[in-house]
Amino acid sequence: MWTEEFLDYLRLERNYSALTVLKYETCLRQFEEFFTNMGTGLEWDTVDSDVIRDWMEQMMDKGEKATTVNGKLSAVRSFYRYALRRNLIERDPAHSVTGPKKEKQLPKFIREKDMDRLLSDDMWTDSYKDICARTLLITFYESGMRVAELVSLEDEMVDFVNRQLKVTGKRNKQRIIPFGEEMEQALRDYITIRDEQVARQERGFFLTDKGRRMSIPQVRRVVEMQLGRVTTQKKRSPHVLRHSFATAMLNHEAGLESVRKLLGHESLATTEIYTHTTFEQLKKVYNKAHPRS
């Protein structure tokens, strides 16, 4: 009876769509079925906070995501707020109930073997566009820099003597990123063909074949297209390569503080999310390899 009145209220006074009203109805019916099946004679006005928490726990045990559980809890909360305003109940049992925290989205990254395959020489031609694209990928993957940092790169910011990049990050903070022999060779090869084949129109390290500094959208398109050669995952952005850099570093026993500095994170907590990624990889390896897993 009360639920029908509440649904009419949503439909007629709040002008909710039929689909939204149906979602509310489904959630409320599910909750009602839960507490009536407890066999304790509970009604809407005798339910307490513990019953709602038990319902949420049951949903989580069945594998429901936190977003789903929170959505259903929101429907129950709305009902009880309505019932309290209409003096149908004396207290709101849902008021003090806190929903589960949303799961943190783990960073998407490209596996090391896939990056090795993509960056191998036999995947590329000797054209300027191919050499530029490959150098872009290597620079992202071996430095962990942001896309805005890459497009703002200038020739004088590349120090071949000390094998390091001088980049300007967020809030104009500068940092030094070292690079290895493979990246040095790739950068040198790129500069050679760039200076031979491209008529420079603007300053910038990475230039289009028309001689203009590459823009962020142009770099994104190159990365997305090239990563599509080795992965089917939907997210294929420069930031995925930044995640791939951090994950590879931690997988090869780099310290968290060192990775933080290389990425330019102000807080170590920001970098710590990559430890969850590497731990997930460890679990997969364990489950696959251990005879009793």
Coordinates of C-alpha atoms in Angstrom, one line a residue, residues 11-279:
R11 CA 5.0 9.4 -11.2
L12 CA 2.5 12.2 -10.6
E13 CA 4.2 14.7 -8.4
R14 CA 7.9 14.3 -9.3
N15 CA 7.2 13.5 -13.0
Y16 CA 9.6 10.7 -13.0
S17 CA 9.7 8.7 -16.2
A18 CA 8.1 5.3 -16.4
L19 CA 11.5 3.6 -16.6
T20 CA 12.8 5.4 -13.5
V21 CA 9.6 4.5 -11.5
L22 CA 10.0 0.9 -12.6
K23 CA 13.6 0.9 -11.3
Y24 CA 12.4 2.2 -7.9
E25 CA 9.6 -0.4 -7.8
T26 CA 12.0 -3.2 -8.6
C27 CA 14.4 -2.2 -5.8
L28 CA 11.6 -1.8 -3.2
R29 CA 10.0 -5.2 -4.2
Q30 CA 13.4 -6.8 -3.8
F31 CA 13.9 -5.3 -0.3
E32 CA 10.4 -6.2 0.7
E33 CA 10.9 -9.8 -0.4
F34 CA 14.2 -9.9 1.6
F35 CA 12.8 -8.7 4.9
T36 CA 9.5 -10.7 4.7
N37 CA 11.4 -13.9 4.0
M38 CA 13.3 -13.4 7.2
G39 CA 10.3 -14.9 9.0
T40 CA 10.2 -12.4 11.8
G41 CA 7.0 -10.7 10.8
L42 CA 8.8 -7.5 9.7
E43 CA 6.9 -4.7 8.0
W44 CA 8.1 -1.5 6.4
D45 CA 7.5 0.4 9.6
T46 CA 9.3 -2.2 11.8
V47 CA 12.5 -2.6 9.7
D48 CA 15.6 -1.3 11.4
S49 CA 19.0 -0.2 10.1
D50 CA 20.5 -3.7 10.7
V51 CA 18.0 -5.3 8.4
I52 CA 19.0 -2.9 5.6
R53 CA 22.7 -3.6 6.2
D54 CA 21.9 -7.3 6.1
W55 CA 20.2 -6.8 2.7
M56 CA 23.2 -4.9 1.4
E57 CA 25.6 -7.6 2.7
Q58 CA 23.6 -10.3 0.9
M59 CA 23.8 -8.4 -2.4
M60 CA 27.5 -7.9 -2.0
D61 CA 27.9 -11.6 -1.2
K62 CA 26.1 -12.4 -4.5
G63 CA 28.6 -10.3 -6.4
E64 CA 26.7 -7.1 -6.9
K65 CA 28.9 -4.1 -7.5
A66 CA 29.0 -1.3 -5.0
T67 CA 27.4 1.1 -7.6
T68 CA 24.4 -1.3 -7.9
V69 CA 24.1 -1.7 -4.1
N70 CA 24.3 2.0 -3.6
G71 CA 21.6 2.6 -6.3
K72 CA 19.2 0.2 -4.5
L73 CA 20.0 1.7 -1.2
S74 CA 19.2 5.1 -2.6
A75 CA 15.7 3.9 -3.7
V76 CA 15.0 2.6 -0.1
R77 CA 16.3 5.9 1.4
S78 CA 13.9 7.9 -0.9
F79 CA 11.0 5.7 0.2
Y80 CA 11.7 6.2 3.9
R81 CA 12.2 9.9 3.5
Y82 CA 8.8 10.1 1.8
A83 CA 7.2 7.9 4.5
L84 CA 8.6 10.0 7.3
R85 CA 7.4 13.3 5.7
R86 CA 3.9 11.7 5.4
N87 CA 4.0 10.6 9.0
L88 CA 3.7 7.0 8.0
I89 CA 6.6 6.1 10.2
E90 CA 8.1 7.6 13.3
R91 CA 11.8 7.1 12.4
D92 CA 13.8 6.6 9.2
P93 CA 15.9 3.4 9.5
A94 CA 17.8 4.1 6.3
H95 CA 19.1 7.5 7.4
S96 CA 22.1 6.2 9.3
V97 CA 23.0 3.4 6.8
T98 CA 26.2 4.1 4.7
G99 CA 26.6 2.4 1.4
P100 CA 29.7 0.5 0.3
K101 CA 32.6 2.4 -1.1
K102 CA 32.8 2.3 -4.9
E103 CA 35.6 0.1 -6.2
K104 CA 38.6 2.0 -7.3
Q105 CA 39.2 1.6 -11.0
L106 CA 42.6 0.0 -11.5
P107 CA 44.7 1.7 -14.2
K108 CA 44.6 0.2 -17.6
F109 CA 48.0 -0.8 -19.0
I110 CA 49.6 -2.6 -21.9
R111 CA 51.4 -5.8 -21.1
E112 CA 55.2 -5.8 -21.4
K113 CA 55.3 -8.5 -24.1
D114 CA 52.7 -6.6 -26.2
M115 CA 54.8 -3.4 -25.9
D116 CA 57.9 -5.3 -26.8
R117 CA 56.1 -6.7 -29.9
L118 CA 54.8 -3.3 -30.9
L119 CA 58.2 -1.5 -30.6
S120 CA 60.1 -4.2 -32.5
D121 CA 61.7 -3.0 -35.7
D122 CA 59.8 -5.3 -38.0
M123 CA 56.5 -3.6 -37.1
W124 CA 57.6 -0.3 -38.7
T125 CA 58.6 1.2 -42.0
D126 CA 61.3 3.8 -42.6
S127 CA 58.8 6.6 -43.3
Y128 CA 58.8 9.8 -41.3
K129 CA 55.3 9.1 -39.9
D130 CA 56.2 5.6 -38.7
I131 CA 59.5 6.7 -37.1
C132 CA 57.7 9.6 -35.4
A133 CA 54.9 7.3 -34.2
R134 CA 57.4 4.7 -32.8
T135 CA 59.5 7.4 -31.1
L136 CA 56.3 8.8 -29.5
L137 CA 55.4 5.4 -28.1
I138 CA 59.0 4.8 -26.8
T139 CA 59.1 8.2 -25.2
F140 CA 55.8 7.7 -23.4
Y141 CA 56.6 4.1 -22.4
E142 CA 60.2 4.7 -21.2
S143 CA 59.6 8.1 -19.5
G144 CA 56.0 7.9 -18.1
M145 CA 55.5 11.6 -19.1
R146 CA 52.0 13.1 -19.6
V147 CA 50.8 13.9 -23.1
A148 CA 50.9 17.7 -22.3
E149 CA 54.5 17.3 -21.3
L150 CA 55.4 15.4 -24.5
V151 CA 53.8 18.0 -26.9
S152 CA 55.6 20.8 -25.1
L153 CA 59.0 19.1 -25.4
E154 CA 61.7 21.2 -27.2
D155 CA 65.0 20.0 -28.6
E156 CA 67.0 21.7 -25.9
M157 CA 65.1 19.8 -23.3
V158 CA 66.6 16.5 -24.5
D159 CA 70.0 16.0 -22.9
F160 CA 71.9 13.3 -24.7
V161 CA 75.1 13.7 -22.7
N162 CA 73.4 12.8 -19.4
R163 CA 70.6 10.8 -21.0
Q164 CA 67.8 12.8 -19.4
L165 CA 64.7 14.8 -20.3
K166 CA 63.8 18.1 -18.7
V167 CA 60.0 18.4 -18.6
T168 CA 57.5 20.9 -17.2
G169 CA 54.6 19.2 -15.5
K170 CA 51.5 20.4 -13.7
R171 CA 51.6 23.8 -12.1
N172 CA 54.8 24.5 -14.1
K173 CA 56.9 22.2 -11.9
Q174 CA 60.0 20.9 -13.6
R175 CA 61.5 17.5 -13.2
I176 CA 64.3 15.4 -14.7
I177 CA 63.5 12.0 -16.3
P178 CA 66.4 9.7 -17.2
F179 CA 66.3 7.5 -20.3
G180 CA 68.2 4.5 -21.5
E181 CA 70.2 3.4 -24.5
E182 CA 67.2 2.2 -26.6
M183 CA 65.4 5.5 -26.2
E184 CA 68.5 7.5 -26.9
Q185 CA 68.9 5.7 -30.2
A186 CA 65.3 6.2 -31.1
L187 CA 65.4 9.9 -30.3
R188 CA 68.6 10.3 -32.4
D189 CA 67.2 8.4 -35.3
Y190 CA 64.0 10.5 -35.2
I191 CA 65.9 13.8 -35.1
T192 CA 68.0 12.8 -38.1
I193 CA 65.0 11.9 -40.3
R194 CA 63.0 14.9 -39.0
D195 CA 65.7 17.4 -39.9
E196 CA 66.2 15.8 -43.3
Q197 CA 62.6 15.5 -44.4
V198 CA 60.5 18.0 -42.5
A199 CA 60.5 21.8 -43.2
R200 CA 60.2 23.2 -39.7
Q201 CA 57.3 25.7 -39.3
E202 CA 57.2 25.8 -35.5
R203 CA 59.4 25.0 -32.5
G204 CA 58.8 21.7 -30.9
F205 CA 60.5 18.3 -30.7
F206 CA 57.7 16.2 -32.2
L207 CA 56.5 17.7 -35.5
T208 CA 53.9 16.7 -38.0
D209 CA 55.1 16.0 -41.6
K210 CA 54.0 19.6 -42.3
G211 CA 56.6 20.9 -39.8
R212 CA 54.1 22.0 -37.1
R213 CA 54.2 21.0 -33.4
M214 CA 52.0 18.0 -32.8
S215 CA 48.9 18.8 -30.9
I216 CA 47.4 16.7 -28.0
P217 CA 44.6 15.4 -30.2
Q218 CA 47.0 14.4 -32.9
V219 CA 49.2 12.5 -30.4
R220 CA 46.1 10.8 -28.9
R221 CA 45.1 9.6 -32.4
V222 CA 48.5 8.2 -33.1
V223 CA 48.7 6.4 -29.8
E224 CA 45.2 5.0 -30.1
M225 CA 45.8 3.7 -33.6
Q226 CA 49.2 2.1 -32.9
L227 CA 48.1 0.5 -29.6
G228 CA 45.2 -1.1 -31.5
R229 CA 47.8 -3.2 -33.3
V230 CA 48.6 -5.2 -30.1
T231 CA 45.5 -4.9 -27.8
T232 CA 41.8 -5.0 -28.1
Q233 CA 41.1 -3.0 -24.9
K234 CA 39.0 0.0 -25.4
K235 CA 41.2 2.5 -23.6
R236 CA 44.3 3.1 -25.7
S237 CA 45.5 6.6 -24.7
P238 CA 48.8 8.2 -23.8
H239 CA 47.8 7.9 -20.2
V240 CA 47.6 4.1 -20.6
L241 CA 51.2 4.2 -21.7
R242 CA 52.0 6.3 -18.5
H243 CA 50.2 3.5 -16.5
S244 CA 52.2 0.9 -18.4
F245 CA 55.5 2.7 -17.6
A246 CA 54.6 2.8 -13.8
T247 CA 53.4 -0.8 -13.8
A248 CA 56.5 -2.1 -15.6
M249 CA 58.8 -0.2 -13.2
L250 CA 57.2 -1.7 -10.1
N251 CA 57.1 -5.2 -11.6
H252 CA 60.9 -4.9 -12.0
E253 CA 61.3 -3.9 -8.4
A254 CA 61.6 -0.1 -8.7
G255 CA 60.8 1.7 -5.4
L256 CA 57.5 3.4 -5.0
E257 CA 59.1 6.7 -4.1
S258 CA 61.3 6.6 -7.2
V259 CA 58.3 5.9 -9.4
R260 CA 56.5 8.8 -7.7
K261 CA 59.3 11.2 -8.6
L262 CA 59.5 10.0 -12.2
L263 CA 55.8 10.4 -12.7
G264 CA 55.8 13.8 -11.0
H265 CA 53.2 12.9 -8.4
E266 CA 53.0 15.2 -5.4
S267 CA 51.6 12.5 -3.2
L268 CA 52.7 9.0 -2.7
A269 CA 49.1 8.0 -2.3
T270 CA 48.5 8.8 -6.0
T271 CA 51.3 6.4 -7.0
E272 CA 50.2 3.6 -4.7
I273 CA 47.3 2.7 -7.0
Y274 CA 49.9 1.0 -9.3
T275 CA 50.8 -1.4 -6.5
H276 CA 47.2 -2.7 -6.7
T277 CA 47.7 -3.2 -10.4
T278 CA 50.9 -5.2 -9.9
F279 CA 49.3 -7.2 -7.1

